[in-house]
Amino acid sequence: MKSNSLIGILSITSLFLFTLCACNSSIKKENKPMNVIYIMADDHAYQAVSAYGSQVSKLAPTPNIDRIANEGARMDNVYCTNSICGPSRASILTGKFSHVNGFYKNVDGGDFNGEQLTFPKIFQKNGYETAVIGKWHLGTTPTGFDYSKVLINWGGQGTYYKPQFCINGTDTVVEKKLHVTQAIENDCLDWLSKRDATKPFMLLYQFKAPHRDWRPDSMYHELFSDFDFPLPETFNDDYKGRLAASENMMEIGRHLNRRDMKQVAPSGLSRKDSLRWLAYGDKGQYWSPNDTLTGEALKYWKFQTYIKDYLRCVAGIDRAVGSVLDYLEESGLSENTIVVYTSDQGFYLGEHGWFDKRWMYEESFKMPFVIKNPRTITAGTKSDAMIMNVDFAPTLLDMAGLEIPSEMQGKSFKGAFEGDDNNQRKSVYYHYYEYPIWHKVQPHYGIKTDRYKLMHFYYTMDEWELYDLETDPNEMNNIYAQASPKLIENLKKELQELRTEYKDDGSIEQMKRMTDTVISRVYNEPKIYKESNKNKN
Ligand code: SGN
Ligand code: CA
C-alpha cells in the first residue's frame, strides 16, 4: 500500500514535470520565429504536379513536392497576374501588379528596379538571414539578400549545362560539371548548413527547370522510354470562335524547333549558322527529323519528345525538393519552417495544341501552389480560396508575424487556413502586355470569378471572350456573342472595379503604348561568360 502510494505520488509528480516540460518546449517552439523556404520552378505546370492528380502527373509523379501538400495544403485557385517569367517574379517580390512595380515585359521591358520595397527586404530588416539561389531573371543584382547566387548567362535564363552564376553581384562562376538543377540543389544545401544558425532564415530556392529547351540531367534520360503519354483532350484545338488564339505561334505541331527536339546541327556550320539551323521551326517553318515522319505522326512524335523531356526535368526538381525537405527534418527545422512550392506561372502540356504560357486560359494562368506551415496549416488541407501572385509577399510576412506594408496591393491569405472566409476574394485579375515576341500572344486583360472568365484582347484587335467554366472547363466555347447582356454587364462592371482598385485603368491607347515602349536593358551579360561560352553547343 505504502509503496503503491509512493509510486502513485512519483508518477503524478513525473506526469506534472513531464507536462511542464512539454508545455515549456511548446511555448519555446511557438516563440521561435518561423523560417521560410520559398521554392519556385520555372514553367512548372500544375498538371505536372501529382498532388493535383492530373492524368499526366499520375504517370510522372512528384512524390517530394506532394509531401509539402500532404503535410500542409494544396491550393487550387492560385493565379498569375501576368503569365511570364520576370513580371511574375517582380509581382511576387513586391506584392504589386506589373504596371505598378514597372516590370511588365520580359522582352524590351528593361530591368527590375531593385530599390523598391520587396518582401525579402522586410525579412532582412527583421533580423532574418536572407538568400536567393538559382534563377532570378530580373536583370539587376538582387537586393534584400545577405547572400545571392543567381543565374546570369543566356540573358538571365541560365542554361541547363555550363550555367553561369553571379555571387553577391560581383564574382561569377561557371558550373562545368553538374546539371543546373543539381548545382542549385547543392548550393542550397550548402547555404543552409553554413548559415548563421542564431538567426531565422528566409531562402528563395529557384530552379531554371523545366523551362524551354527542356534538357534533363542524363540520369533521367531513360525515364518514360517504355511508354507514351496520352494526348490532352484539346490537343487538336482548331481555335474556332477565338481569333487571338488562332494567331498564336506556340503550337506543338508547328512551332517547336530543332533545338527543342534535340536535333544535332550538321558539322562544319559556323556558330551563327548552327544556331539558325537549330532555331528552324520557331516561325512555323516545316521540318521533320526524317523523310517518312509527316502530318499527325510528326505532331505526335514532337509531343512525346517534348513532354518526356519536360517531365524528366520535373523529376530532377522533385529530387532537389526532397533533399531539402530531408535536410529540414534531419536538422530539426521542419517544425518551424514554412515551405512553399510553386512556379513562376503555369504552362501548356499540349492543351490547345500548345507549349509555353502567357494566356489567361486556365493552364497558364493557374499556378501550382503547395504550402506547409506546421503551426497553422492542418496536414492534408485543400483550399479553393482565390489567390493571386501579388498575395504571396503579404502572406509570407503575415505567417512570420511581420507587418504587411500598406503599399502592397496583394493581401494575406493566411486566414484561409484559419476558417476565416471574410477576407476572401470573389474574383482575380489578369493583364498581359508582351507582343509579338515570343509566341504572338495578343495583349489582354480579364477577370475570373468562381464561374466565369471574361477577357479582352485589345492590341491589333478588339475581341472579347467569355467562358462558363462550369460547363466548359477547357475554354473551347467562347459564349460572348450568345451570353445574356445582363451577365456581360455585371462581369464588365466587376472587371472595371478591379481595374480601378488596382490602378490599372488607363485607356486602350495607353495600354498599347506600354506594349510598344522599348525599355532597354542596362544589365549586360558579363563579358567573361560570353568569351568562355563561345564554343557552347
Ligand atoms: C525564351 C523562350 C520562349 C519563352 C521565353 C520566356 N525561347 O525566350 O519560348 O516564351 O523564353 O520564358 S527559347 O528558344 O530561348 O527557349 S520565361 O519563362 O522567361 O518567361
Ligand atoms: Ca517562366
PDB file of N, CA and C and ligand atoms in Angstrom, residues 42-43 85 211 344-345 357, ligand 2:
ATOM      1  N   ASP A  42      10.571  27.083 -62.836  1.00  0.00           N
ATOM      2  CA  ASP A  42      10.289  27.955 -63.974  1.00  0.00           C
ATOM      3  C   ASP A  42       9.427  27.197 -64.984  1.00  0.00           C
ATOM      4  N   ASP A  43       8.179  27.624 -65.153  1.00  0.00           N
ATOM      5  CA  ASP A  43       7.279  26.992 -66.132  1.00  0.00           C
ATOM      6  C   ASP A  43       6.761  25.626 -65.711  1.00  0.00           C
ATOM      7  N   CYS A  85       7.808  35.128 -67.063  1.00  0.00           N
ATOM      8  CA  CYS A  85       8.793  34.960 -66.005  1.00  0.00           C
ATOM      9  C   CYS A  85       9.081  36.197 -65.157  1.00  0.00           C
ATOM     10  N   HIS A 211      12.147  24.889 -67.820  1.00  0.00           N
ATOM     11  CA  HIS A 211      11.984  25.873 -68.901  1.00  0.00           C
ATOM     12  C   HIS A 211      12.459  25.302 -70.245  1.00  0.00           C
ATOM     13  N   ASP A 344       6.744  30.072 -61.516  1.00  0.00           N
ATOM     14  CA  ASP A 344       6.512  31.486 -61.859  1.00  0.00           C
ATOM     15  C   ASP A 344       5.220  31.683 -62.657  1.00  0.00           C
ATOM     16  N   GLN A 345       4.771  30.675 -63.334  1.00  0.00           N
ATOM     17  CA  GLN A 345       3.433  30.667 -63.962  1.00  0.00           C
ATOM     18  C   GLN A 345       3.104  29.232 -64.351  1.00  0.00           C
ATOM     19  N   LYS A 357       3.140  29.692 -72.401  1.00  0.00           N
ATOM     20  CA  LYS A 357       2.230  30.226 -71.368  1.00  0.00           C
ATOM     21  C   LYS A 357       1.554  31.506 -71.872  1.00  0.00           C
TER      22      LYS A 357
HETATM   23 CA    CA B   2       8.719  31.071 -66.598  1.00  0.00          CA
END
